[in-house]
Coordinates of C-alpha atoms in Angstrom, one line a residue:
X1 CA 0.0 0.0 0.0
X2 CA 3.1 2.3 0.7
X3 CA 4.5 1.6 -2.3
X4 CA 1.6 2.3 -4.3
X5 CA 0.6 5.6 -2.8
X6 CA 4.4 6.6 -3.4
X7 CA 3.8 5.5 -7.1
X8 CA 0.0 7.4 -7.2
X9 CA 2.3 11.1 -5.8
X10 CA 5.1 10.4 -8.0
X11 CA 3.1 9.8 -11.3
X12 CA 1.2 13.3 -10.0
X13 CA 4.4 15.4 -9.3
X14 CA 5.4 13.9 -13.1
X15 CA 2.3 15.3 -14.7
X16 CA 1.9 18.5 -13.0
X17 CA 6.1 19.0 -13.5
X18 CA 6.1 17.9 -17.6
X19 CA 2.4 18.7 -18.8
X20 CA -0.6 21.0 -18.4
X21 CA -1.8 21.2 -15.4
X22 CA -4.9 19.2 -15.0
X23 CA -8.4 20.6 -13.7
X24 CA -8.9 20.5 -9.8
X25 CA -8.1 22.6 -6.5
X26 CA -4.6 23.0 -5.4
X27 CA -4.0 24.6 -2.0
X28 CA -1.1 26.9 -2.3
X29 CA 1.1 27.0 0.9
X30 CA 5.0 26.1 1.2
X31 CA 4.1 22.6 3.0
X32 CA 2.9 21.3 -0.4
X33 CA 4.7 18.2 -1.6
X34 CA 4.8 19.9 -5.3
X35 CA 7.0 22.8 -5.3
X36 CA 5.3 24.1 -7.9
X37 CA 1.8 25.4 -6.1
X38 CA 4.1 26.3 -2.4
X39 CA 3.6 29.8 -3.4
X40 CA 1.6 31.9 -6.3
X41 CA 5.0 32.9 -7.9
X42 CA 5.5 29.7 -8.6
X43 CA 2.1 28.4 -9.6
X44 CA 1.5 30.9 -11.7
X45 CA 4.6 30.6 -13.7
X46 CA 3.9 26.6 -13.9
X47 CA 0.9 27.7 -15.7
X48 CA 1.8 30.4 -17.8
X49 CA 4.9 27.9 -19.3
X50 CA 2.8 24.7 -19.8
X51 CA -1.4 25.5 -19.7
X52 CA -4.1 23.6 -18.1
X53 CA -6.2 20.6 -19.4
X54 CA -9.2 21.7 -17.1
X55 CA -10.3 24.1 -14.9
X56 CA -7.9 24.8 -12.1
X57 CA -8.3 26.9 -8.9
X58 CA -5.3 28.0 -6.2
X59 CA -6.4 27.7 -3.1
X60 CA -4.4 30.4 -1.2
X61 CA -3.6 29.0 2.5
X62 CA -1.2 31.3 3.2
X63 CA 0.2 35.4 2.5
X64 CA 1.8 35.8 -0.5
X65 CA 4.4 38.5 0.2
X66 CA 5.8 39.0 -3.2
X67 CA 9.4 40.7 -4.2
X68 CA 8.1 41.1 -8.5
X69 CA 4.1 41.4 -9.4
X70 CA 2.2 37.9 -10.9
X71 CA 2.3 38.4 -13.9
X72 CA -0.5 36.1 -15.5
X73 CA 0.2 35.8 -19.4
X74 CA -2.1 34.3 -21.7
X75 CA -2.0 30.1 -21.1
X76 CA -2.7 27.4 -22.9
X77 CA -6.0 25.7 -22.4
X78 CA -7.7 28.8 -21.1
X79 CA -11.6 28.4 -22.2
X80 CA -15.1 29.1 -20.7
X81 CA -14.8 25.7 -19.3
X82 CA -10.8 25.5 -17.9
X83 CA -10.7 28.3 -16.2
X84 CA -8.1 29.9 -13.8
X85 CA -9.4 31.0 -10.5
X86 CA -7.1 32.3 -7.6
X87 CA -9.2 32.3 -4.0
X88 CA -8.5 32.0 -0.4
X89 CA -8.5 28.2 1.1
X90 CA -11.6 27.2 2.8
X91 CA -11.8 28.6 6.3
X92 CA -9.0 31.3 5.6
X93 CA -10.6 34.7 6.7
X94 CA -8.1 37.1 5.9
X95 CA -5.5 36.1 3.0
X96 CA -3.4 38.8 1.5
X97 CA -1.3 39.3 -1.6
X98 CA 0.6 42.7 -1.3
X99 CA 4.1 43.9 -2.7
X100 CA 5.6 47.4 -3.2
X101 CA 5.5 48.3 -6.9
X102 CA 5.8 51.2 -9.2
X103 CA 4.1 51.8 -12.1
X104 CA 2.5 48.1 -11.7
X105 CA 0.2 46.1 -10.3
X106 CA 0.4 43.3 -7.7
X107 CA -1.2 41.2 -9.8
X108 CA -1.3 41.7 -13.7
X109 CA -3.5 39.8 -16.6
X110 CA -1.2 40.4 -20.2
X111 CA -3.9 39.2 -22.2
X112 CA -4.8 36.3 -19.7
X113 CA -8.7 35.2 -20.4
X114 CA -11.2 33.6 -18.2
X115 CA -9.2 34.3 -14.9
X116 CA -11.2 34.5 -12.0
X117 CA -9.7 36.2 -8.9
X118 CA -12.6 35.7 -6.0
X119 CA -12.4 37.2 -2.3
X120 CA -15.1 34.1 -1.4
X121 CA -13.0 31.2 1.0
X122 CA -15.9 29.2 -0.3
X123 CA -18.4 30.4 1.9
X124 CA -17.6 34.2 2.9
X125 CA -17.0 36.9 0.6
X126 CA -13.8 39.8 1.1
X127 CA -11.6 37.4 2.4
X128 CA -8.8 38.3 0.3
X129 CA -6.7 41.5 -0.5
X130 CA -4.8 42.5 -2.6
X131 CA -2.6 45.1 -1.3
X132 CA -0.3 47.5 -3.5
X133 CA 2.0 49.0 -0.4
X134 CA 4.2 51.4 -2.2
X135 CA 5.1 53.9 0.1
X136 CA 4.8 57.5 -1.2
X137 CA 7.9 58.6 1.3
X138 CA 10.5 58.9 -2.0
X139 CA 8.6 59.9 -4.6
X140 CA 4.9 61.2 -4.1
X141 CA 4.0 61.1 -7.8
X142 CA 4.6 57.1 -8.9
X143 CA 1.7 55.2 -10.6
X144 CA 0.3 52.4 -8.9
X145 CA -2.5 49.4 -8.8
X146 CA -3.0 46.9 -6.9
X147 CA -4.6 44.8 -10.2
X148 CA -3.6 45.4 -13.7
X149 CA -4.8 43.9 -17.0
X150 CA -3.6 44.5 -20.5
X151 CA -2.6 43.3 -23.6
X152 CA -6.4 42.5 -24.7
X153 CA -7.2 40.7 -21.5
X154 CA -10.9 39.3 -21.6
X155 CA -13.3 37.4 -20.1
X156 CA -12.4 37.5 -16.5
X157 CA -13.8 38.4 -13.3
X158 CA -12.3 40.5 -10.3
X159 CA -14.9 39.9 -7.4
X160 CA -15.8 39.6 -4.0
X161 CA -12.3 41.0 -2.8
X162 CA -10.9 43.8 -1.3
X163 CA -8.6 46.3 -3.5
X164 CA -6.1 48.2 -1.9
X165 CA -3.5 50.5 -2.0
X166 CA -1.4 52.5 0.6
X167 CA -2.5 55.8 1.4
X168 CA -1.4 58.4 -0.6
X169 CA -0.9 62.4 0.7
X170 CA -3.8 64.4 0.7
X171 CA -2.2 66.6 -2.1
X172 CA -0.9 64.4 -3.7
X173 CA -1.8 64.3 -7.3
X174 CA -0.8 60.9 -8.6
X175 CA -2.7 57.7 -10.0
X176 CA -2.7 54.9 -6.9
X177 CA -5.7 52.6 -8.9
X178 CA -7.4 49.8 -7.2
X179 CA -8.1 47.9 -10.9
X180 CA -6.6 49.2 -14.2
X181 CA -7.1 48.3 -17.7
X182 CA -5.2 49.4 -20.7
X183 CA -2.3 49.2 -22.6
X184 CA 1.2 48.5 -21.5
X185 CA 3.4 50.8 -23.0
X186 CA 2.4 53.6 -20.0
X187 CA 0.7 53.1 -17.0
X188 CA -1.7 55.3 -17.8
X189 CA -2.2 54.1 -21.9
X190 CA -5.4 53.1 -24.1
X191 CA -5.8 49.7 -24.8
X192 CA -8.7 47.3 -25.4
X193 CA -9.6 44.5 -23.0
X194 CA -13.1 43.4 -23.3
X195 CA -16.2 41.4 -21.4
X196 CA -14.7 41.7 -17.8
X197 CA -16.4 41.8 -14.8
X198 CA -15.6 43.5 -11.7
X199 CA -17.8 42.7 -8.7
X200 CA -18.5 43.2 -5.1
X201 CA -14.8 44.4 -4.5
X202 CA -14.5 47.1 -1.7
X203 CA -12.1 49.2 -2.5
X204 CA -9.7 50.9 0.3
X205 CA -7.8 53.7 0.6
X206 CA -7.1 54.4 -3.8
X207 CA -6.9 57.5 -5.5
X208 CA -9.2 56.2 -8.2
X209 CA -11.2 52.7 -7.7
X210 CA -11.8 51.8 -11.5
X211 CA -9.8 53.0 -14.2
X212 CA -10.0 51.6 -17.4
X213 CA -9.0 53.4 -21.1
X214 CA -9.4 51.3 -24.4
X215 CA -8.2 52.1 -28.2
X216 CA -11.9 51.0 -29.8
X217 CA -14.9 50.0 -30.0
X218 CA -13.7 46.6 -29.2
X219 CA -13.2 47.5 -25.8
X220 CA -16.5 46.2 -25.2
X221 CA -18.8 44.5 -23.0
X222 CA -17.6 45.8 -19.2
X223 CA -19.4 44.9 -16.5
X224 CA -19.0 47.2 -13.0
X225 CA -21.3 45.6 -10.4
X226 CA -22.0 45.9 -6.6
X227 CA -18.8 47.7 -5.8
X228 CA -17.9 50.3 -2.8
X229 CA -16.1 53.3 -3.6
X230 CA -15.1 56.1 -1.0
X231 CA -13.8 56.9 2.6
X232 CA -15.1 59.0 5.1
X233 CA -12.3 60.4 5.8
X234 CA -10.6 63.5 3.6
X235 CA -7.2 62.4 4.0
X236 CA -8.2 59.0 2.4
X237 CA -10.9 59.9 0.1
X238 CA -10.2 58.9 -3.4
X239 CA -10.4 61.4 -6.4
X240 CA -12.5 59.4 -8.7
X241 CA -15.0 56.5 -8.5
X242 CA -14.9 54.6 -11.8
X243 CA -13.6 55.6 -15.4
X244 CA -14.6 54.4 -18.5
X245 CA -12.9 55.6 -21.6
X246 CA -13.2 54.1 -25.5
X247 CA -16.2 51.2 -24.2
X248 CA -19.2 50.2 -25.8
X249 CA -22.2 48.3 -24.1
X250 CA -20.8 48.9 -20.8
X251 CA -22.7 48.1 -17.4
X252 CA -22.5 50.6 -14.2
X253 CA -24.7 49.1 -11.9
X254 CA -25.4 48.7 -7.8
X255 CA -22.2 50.5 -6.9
X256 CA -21.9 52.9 -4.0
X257 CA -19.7 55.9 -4.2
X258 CA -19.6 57.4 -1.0
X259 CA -17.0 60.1 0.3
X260 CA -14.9 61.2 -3.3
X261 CA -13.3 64.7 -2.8
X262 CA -10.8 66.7 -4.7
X263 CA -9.0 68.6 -2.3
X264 CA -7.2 71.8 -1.7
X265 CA -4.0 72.2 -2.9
X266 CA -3.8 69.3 -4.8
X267 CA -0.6 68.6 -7.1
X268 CA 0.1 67.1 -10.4
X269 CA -3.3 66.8 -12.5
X270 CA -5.4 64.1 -11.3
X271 CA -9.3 63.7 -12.9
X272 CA -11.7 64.1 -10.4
X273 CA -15.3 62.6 -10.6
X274 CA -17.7 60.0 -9.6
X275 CA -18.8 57.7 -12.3
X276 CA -17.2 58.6 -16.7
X277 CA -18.1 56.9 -19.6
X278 CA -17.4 57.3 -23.1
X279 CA -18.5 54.9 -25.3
X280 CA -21.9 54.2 -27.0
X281 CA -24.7 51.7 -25.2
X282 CA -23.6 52.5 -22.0
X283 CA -26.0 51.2 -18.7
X284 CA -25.6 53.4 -15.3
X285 CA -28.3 51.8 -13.2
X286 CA -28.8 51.7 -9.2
X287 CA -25.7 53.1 -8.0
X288 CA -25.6 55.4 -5.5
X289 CA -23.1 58.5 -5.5
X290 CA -23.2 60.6 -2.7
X291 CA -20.8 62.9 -0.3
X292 CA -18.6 64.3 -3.6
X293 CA -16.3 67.5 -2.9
X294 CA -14.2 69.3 -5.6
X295 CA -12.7 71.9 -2.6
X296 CA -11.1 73.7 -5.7
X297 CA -9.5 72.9 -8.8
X298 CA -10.9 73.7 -12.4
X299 CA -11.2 70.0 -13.6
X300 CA -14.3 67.8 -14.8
X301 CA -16.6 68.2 -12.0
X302 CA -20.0 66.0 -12.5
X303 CA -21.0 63.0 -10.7
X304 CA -22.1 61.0 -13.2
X305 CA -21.3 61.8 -16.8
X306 CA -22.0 59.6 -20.1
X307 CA -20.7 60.5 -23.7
X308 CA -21.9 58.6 -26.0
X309 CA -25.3 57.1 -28.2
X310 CA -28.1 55.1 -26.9
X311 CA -27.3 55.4 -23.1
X312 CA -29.5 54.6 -20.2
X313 CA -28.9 56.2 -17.0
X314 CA -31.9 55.1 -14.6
X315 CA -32.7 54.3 -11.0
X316 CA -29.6 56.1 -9.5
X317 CA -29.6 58.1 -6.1
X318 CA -27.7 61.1 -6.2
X319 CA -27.0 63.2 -2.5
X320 CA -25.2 65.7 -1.5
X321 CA -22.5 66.6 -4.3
X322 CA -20.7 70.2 -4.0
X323 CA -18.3 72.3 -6.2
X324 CA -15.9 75.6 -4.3
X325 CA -14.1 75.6 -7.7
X326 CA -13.9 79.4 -8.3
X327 CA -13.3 78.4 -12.2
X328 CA -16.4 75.3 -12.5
X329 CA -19.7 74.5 -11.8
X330 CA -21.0 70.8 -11.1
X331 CA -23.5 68.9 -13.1
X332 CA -24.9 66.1 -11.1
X333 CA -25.9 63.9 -14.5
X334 CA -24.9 65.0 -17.9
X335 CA -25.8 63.1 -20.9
X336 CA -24.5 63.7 -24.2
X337 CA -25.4 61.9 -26.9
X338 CA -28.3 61.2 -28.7
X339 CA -31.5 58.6 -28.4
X340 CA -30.6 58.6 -24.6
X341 CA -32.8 57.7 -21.8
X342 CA -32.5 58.9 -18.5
X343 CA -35.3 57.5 -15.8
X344 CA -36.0 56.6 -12.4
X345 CA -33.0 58.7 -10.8
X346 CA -33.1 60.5 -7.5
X347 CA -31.1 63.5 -7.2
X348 CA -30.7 66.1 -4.1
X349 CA -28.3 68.5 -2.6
X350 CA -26.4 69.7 -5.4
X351 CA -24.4 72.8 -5.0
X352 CA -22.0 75.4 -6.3
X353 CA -20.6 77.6 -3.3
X354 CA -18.9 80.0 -6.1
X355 CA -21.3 81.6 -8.8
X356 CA -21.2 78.8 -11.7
X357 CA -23.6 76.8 -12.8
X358 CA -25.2 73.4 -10.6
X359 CA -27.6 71.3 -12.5
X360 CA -29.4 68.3 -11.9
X361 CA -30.0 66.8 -15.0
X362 CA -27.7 68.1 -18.2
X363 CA -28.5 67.1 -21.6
X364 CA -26.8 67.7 -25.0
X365 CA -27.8 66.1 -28.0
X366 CA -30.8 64.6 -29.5
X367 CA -33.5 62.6 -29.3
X368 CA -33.1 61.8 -25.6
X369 CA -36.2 61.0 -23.2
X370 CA -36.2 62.2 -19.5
X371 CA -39.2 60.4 -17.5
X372 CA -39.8 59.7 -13.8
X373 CA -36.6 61.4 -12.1
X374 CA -36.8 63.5 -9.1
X375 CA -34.8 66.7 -8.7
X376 CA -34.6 68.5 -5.3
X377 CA -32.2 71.2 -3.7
X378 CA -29.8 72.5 -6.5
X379 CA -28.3 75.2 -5.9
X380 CA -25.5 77.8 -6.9
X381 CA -24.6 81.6 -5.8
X382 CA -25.6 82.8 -8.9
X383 CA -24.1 85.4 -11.2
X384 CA -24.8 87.2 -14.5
X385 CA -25.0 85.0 -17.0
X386 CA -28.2 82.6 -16.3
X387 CA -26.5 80.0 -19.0
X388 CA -23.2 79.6 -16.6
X389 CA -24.0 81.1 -13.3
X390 CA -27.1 79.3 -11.8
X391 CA -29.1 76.5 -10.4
X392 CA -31.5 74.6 -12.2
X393 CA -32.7 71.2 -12.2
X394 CA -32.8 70.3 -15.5
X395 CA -30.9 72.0 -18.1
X396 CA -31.6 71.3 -21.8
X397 CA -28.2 72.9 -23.3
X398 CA -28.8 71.9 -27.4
X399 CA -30.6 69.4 -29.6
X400 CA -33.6 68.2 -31.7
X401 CA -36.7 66.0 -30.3
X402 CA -35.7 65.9 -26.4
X403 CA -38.2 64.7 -24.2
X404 CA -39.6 65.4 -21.0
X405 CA -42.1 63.3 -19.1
X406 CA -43.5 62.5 -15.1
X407 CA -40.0 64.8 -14.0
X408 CA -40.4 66.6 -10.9
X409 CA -38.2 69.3 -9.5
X410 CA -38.3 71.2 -6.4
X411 CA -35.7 73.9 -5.8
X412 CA -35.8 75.6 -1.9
X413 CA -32.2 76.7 -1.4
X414 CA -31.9 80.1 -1.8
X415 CA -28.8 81.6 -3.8
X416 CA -28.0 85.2 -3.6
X417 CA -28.2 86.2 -7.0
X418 CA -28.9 85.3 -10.4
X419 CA -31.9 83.5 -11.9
X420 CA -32.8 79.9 -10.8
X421 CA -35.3 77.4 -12.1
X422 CA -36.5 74.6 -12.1
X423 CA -36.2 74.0 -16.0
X424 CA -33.8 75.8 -17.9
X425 CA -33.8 75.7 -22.3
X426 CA -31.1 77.1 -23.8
X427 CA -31.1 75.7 -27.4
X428 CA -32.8 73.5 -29.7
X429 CA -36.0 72.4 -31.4
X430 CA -38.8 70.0 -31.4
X431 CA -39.5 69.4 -27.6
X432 CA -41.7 67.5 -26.0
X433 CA -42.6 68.4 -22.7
X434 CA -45.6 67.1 -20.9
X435 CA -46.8 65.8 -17.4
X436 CA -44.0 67.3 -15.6
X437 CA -44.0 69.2 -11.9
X438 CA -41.7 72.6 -11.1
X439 CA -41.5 74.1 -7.9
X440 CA -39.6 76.8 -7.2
X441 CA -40.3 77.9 -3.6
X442 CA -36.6 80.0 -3.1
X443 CA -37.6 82.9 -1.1
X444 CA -35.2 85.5 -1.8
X445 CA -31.8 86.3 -3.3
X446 CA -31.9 85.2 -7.2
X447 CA -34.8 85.9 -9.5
X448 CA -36.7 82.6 -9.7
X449 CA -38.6 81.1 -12.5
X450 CA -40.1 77.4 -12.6
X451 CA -39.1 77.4 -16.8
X452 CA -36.7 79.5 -18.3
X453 CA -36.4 79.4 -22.0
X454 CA -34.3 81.3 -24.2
X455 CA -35.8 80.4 -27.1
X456 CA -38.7 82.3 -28.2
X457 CA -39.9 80.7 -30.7
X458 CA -43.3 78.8 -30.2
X459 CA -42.5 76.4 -33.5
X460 CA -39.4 75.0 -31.4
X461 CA -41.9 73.7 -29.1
X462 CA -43.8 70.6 -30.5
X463 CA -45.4 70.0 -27.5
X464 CA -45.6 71.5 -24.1
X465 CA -48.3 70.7 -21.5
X466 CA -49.9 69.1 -19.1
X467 CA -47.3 70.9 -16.9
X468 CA -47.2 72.1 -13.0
X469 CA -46.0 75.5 -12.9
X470 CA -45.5 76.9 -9.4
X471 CA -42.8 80.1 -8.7
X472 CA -43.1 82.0 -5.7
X473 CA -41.9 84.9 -8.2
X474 CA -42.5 84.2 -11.6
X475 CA -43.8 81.0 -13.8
X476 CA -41.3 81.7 -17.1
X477 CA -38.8 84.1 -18.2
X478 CA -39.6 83.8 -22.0
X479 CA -36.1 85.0 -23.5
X480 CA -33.4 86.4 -21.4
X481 CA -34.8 87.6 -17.3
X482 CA -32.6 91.3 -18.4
X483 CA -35.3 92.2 -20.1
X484 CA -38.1 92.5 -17.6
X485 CA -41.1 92.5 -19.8
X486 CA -39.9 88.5 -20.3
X487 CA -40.7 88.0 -17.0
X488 CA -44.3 85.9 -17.1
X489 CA -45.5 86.1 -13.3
X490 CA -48.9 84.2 -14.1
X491 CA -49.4 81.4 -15.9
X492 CA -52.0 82.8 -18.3
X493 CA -48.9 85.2 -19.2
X494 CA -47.2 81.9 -19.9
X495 CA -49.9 80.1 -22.3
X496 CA -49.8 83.5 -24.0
X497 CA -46.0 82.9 -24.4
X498 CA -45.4 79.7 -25.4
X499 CA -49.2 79.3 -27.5
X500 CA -49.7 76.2 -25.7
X501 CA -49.6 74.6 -21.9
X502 CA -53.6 75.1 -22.5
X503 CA -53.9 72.4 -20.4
X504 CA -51.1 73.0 -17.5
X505 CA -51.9 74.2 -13.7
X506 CA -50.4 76.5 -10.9
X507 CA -51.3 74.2 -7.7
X508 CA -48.7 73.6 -4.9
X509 CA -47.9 69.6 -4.8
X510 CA -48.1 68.1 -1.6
X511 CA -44.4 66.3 -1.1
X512 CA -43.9 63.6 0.8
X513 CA -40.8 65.8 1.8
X514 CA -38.1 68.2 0.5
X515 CA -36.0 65.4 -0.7
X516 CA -39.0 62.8 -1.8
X517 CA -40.8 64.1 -4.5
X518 CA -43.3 61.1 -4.5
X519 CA -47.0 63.0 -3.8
X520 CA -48.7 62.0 -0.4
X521 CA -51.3 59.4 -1.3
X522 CA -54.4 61.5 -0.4
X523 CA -53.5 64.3 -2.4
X524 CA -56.8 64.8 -5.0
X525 CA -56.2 68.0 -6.5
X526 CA -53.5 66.5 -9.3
X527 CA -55.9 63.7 -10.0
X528 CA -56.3 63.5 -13.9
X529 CA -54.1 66.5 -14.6
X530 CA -52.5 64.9 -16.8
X531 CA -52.4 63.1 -20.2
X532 CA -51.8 59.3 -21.3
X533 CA -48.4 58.8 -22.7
X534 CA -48.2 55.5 -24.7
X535 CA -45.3 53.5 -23.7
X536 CA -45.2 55.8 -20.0
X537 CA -47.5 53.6 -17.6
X538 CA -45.3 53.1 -14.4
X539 CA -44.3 55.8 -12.3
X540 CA -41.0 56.1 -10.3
X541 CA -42.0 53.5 -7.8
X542 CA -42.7 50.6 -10.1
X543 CA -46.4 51.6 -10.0
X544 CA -48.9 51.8 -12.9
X545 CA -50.8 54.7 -13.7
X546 CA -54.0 55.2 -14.5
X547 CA -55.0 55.2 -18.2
X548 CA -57.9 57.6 -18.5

């Protein structure tokens, strides 16, 4: 029996040592009778020279405390089927992989596919980390990451872990990146790695939690899911949430950003932001992005932004986002693009301390549809241009055929000068604006409208009713507020204006509260106010409406 049990280990140290590694679990840790899996260094480099013949996963017993990163190339045998997944053992809480790198990661994918590196022991997730610990005492501005992939990595999945780096100087203005994809040449390079998944990571103490920058469309098919962004405290909070640059048919979704501030002072010339994408088809759904600071700076400043056709930005909650930048306002969505859709998103507390513009909702382009979003408490300290120097919930910059459906807005923040509204129009054509509600309740300071328009032309309008116009100054400036005798105070002076909105009211909404603009359910007096839009029959909650 001896003997054949030394055979059975022999012929297995044989295989493993001479050809691909077969499918199955092998538990890392320097005890192991095969030197090759007694550390990651070395099972990785086992696998990158000779494959697998199945799926394999390294069971990490122990710290891997590595001098040079893992660098996982693209092996032989990779598929949908052999995979390569890297985890913790099975009843190992707290496994970590760190090393102190420069313009690397701790762990790298060059073109690697279908590698899986999961934080779950088997039965509880975020028990690994993978630590980048560069420290910043030398030389403040290196690159960093704690995970790299490039070299058209695909297919693979970065979940259930933590992502850390070492804390970097408040001011200082360098890239320390929880998960990076690109290109190799630079750290900070466009290449194209498509259809990975990052997921339920929590990402500590980074500069900027998901960075990736592709050369084409090819960089498709990204999925960001379920991860946590932020710190609660300023000298750890990171500059930006997740980056997106050259994708197509990417996926934001279930994230929470919490605590992202660019601060005073700040060196070198970091982006600062909460969720960027560029890249047509993109889906920004259920995340939530709240607690954003730029303290100064005259960088990008909007919390979530999407360039690009065909998006969908829905069901996000959006809280308490400010801008002190002297030179830059804050947008807390701006779409641009056309055929866009942008529903179902709760948005509150956005303000500009300085006298530039704060907006809810942005839009350039055309053909896009707004429906069901709620706008409350925007805010800026106004100036003297109304185009760049106010608050406004919704801001319609340019475009043909926007839309406009079931939005409400509620502004109550007074700023000190300036015009405010709750919708503002500065160009385009062929809009569609019905069944919408705009408060305005400000109290002093600005001159406050529930519409602005600087178009005057009634032809630009296709349709525009149905509406709840409520100021506690004026319903509509109809051209530019200078000239006073634009200022329409009732709304009859408003139907007069705009030749339409026959059909549209001047009755206070009763608010669940300032920040939930859902009606109280006994409220009667907005009952069949509106119209029956085809295609429009759920409200914000889910809920369907009635159809007469």
């Amino acid at each position: 029996m001896r003997l054949l049990f030394t055979l059975v280990v022999f012929l297995q140290l044989t295989f493993t040592a001479f050809g691909q590694v077969p499918g199955g679990t092998y538990v890392v840790q320097t005890s192991n009778a095969d030197p090759n899996f007694r550390t990651l260094t070395a099972a990785i480099t086992r696998i990158n020279n000779v494959g697998v013949s199945g799926p394999v996963v390294l069971a990490l017993a122990q710290n891997q405390t590595l001098t040079n990163p893992v660098v996982i190339n693209a092996f032989t045998g990779a598929s949908a089927t052999n995979t390569l997944t890297i985890r913790p053992n099975a009843g190992q809480n707290n496994i970590v992989i760190s090393g102190a790198f420069t313009n690397r990661g701790v762990i790298e994918l060059n073109g690697a596919d279908f590698v899986t590196i999961d934080g779950n022991n088997t039965s509880t997730d975020q028990t690994l980390t993978i630590f980048n610990n560069f420290n910043d005492n030398s030389n403040s501005y290196s690159n960093r990451a704690a995970i790299r992939m490039y070299g058209g990595a695909t297919n693979n999945r970065i979940r259930n872990a933590i992502i850390q780096t070492n804390i970097v100087g408040i001011t200082n203005g360098t890239n320390s990146i929880g998960i990076y994809a690109g290109g190799n040449a630079n750290f900070i390079a466009n290449g194209d790695n498509a259809t990975n998944t990052i997921e339920n990571n929590q990402f500590v103490n980074v500069k900027q939690g998901i960075w990736v920058t592709g050369n084409s469309t090819a960089n498709s098919g990204w999925e960001i899911r379920n991860n946590t962004i932020g710190n609660s405290n300023n000298n750890s909070k990171p500059y930006y949430g997740i980056y997106l640059n050259n994708t197509t048919n990417a996926t934001v979704t279930g994230n929470v950003l919490d605590g992202i501030r660019r601060p005073n002072g700040l060196g070198g010339s970091p982006s600062f932001g909460g969720i960027y994408i560029f890249g047509a088809n993109a889906v920004v759904t259920s995340n939530t992005v709240k607690n954003l600071e730029n303290a100064t700076g005259n960088d990008t400043n909007i919390v979530i932004y999407v360039e690009g056709n065909t998006a969908v930005i829905s069901d996000n909650n959006i809280e308490s986002a400010v801008t002190n930048s002297s030179s830059i306002g804050l947008n807390a969505i701006h779409v641009k693009g056309n055929n866009g859709t942008v529903n179902g998103n709760e948005i509150y507390t956005i303000r500009a301390s300085d006298s530039k513009l704060a907006t809810g909702i942005y839009v350039e382009g055309n053909s896009n549809t707004l429906y069901n979003n709620m706008v409350s408490n925007v805010s800026s300290a106004g100036g003297g241009d109304p185009s760049s120097q106010g608050g406004y919930g919704i801001y319609l910059k340019s475009g043909t055929g926007n839309r406009l459906y079931y939005n409400s807005v509620l502004l109550k923040t007074n700023q000190s000068t300036g015009a405010s509204a709750c919708l503002y129009i500065d160009a385009g054509a062929q809009f569609d604006i019905r069944n919408n509600v705009f408060v305005n309740q400000q109290t002093s300071g600005s001159i406050r409208f529930a519409v602005y328009s600087n178009i005057t032309n009634q032809s630009s309008f296709t349709q525009i009713d149905y509406n709840d116009y409520v100021s506690s100054q004026h319903i509509g400036s109809w051209g530019s507020y200078y000239t006073t005798t634009n200022r329409r105070t009732s709304l009859a002076n408003w139907q007069t204006s705009t030749g339409k909105d026959q059909n549209s009211i001047s009755v206070t909404p009763d608010f669940v509260s300032d920040t939930d603009l859902r009606l109280e359910s006994e409220v009667t007096n907005f009952d069949n106010e509106g119209v029956v839009l085809s295609g429009f029959s759920s409200d914000i909650d889910g809920q369907e409406r009635s159809t007469t």
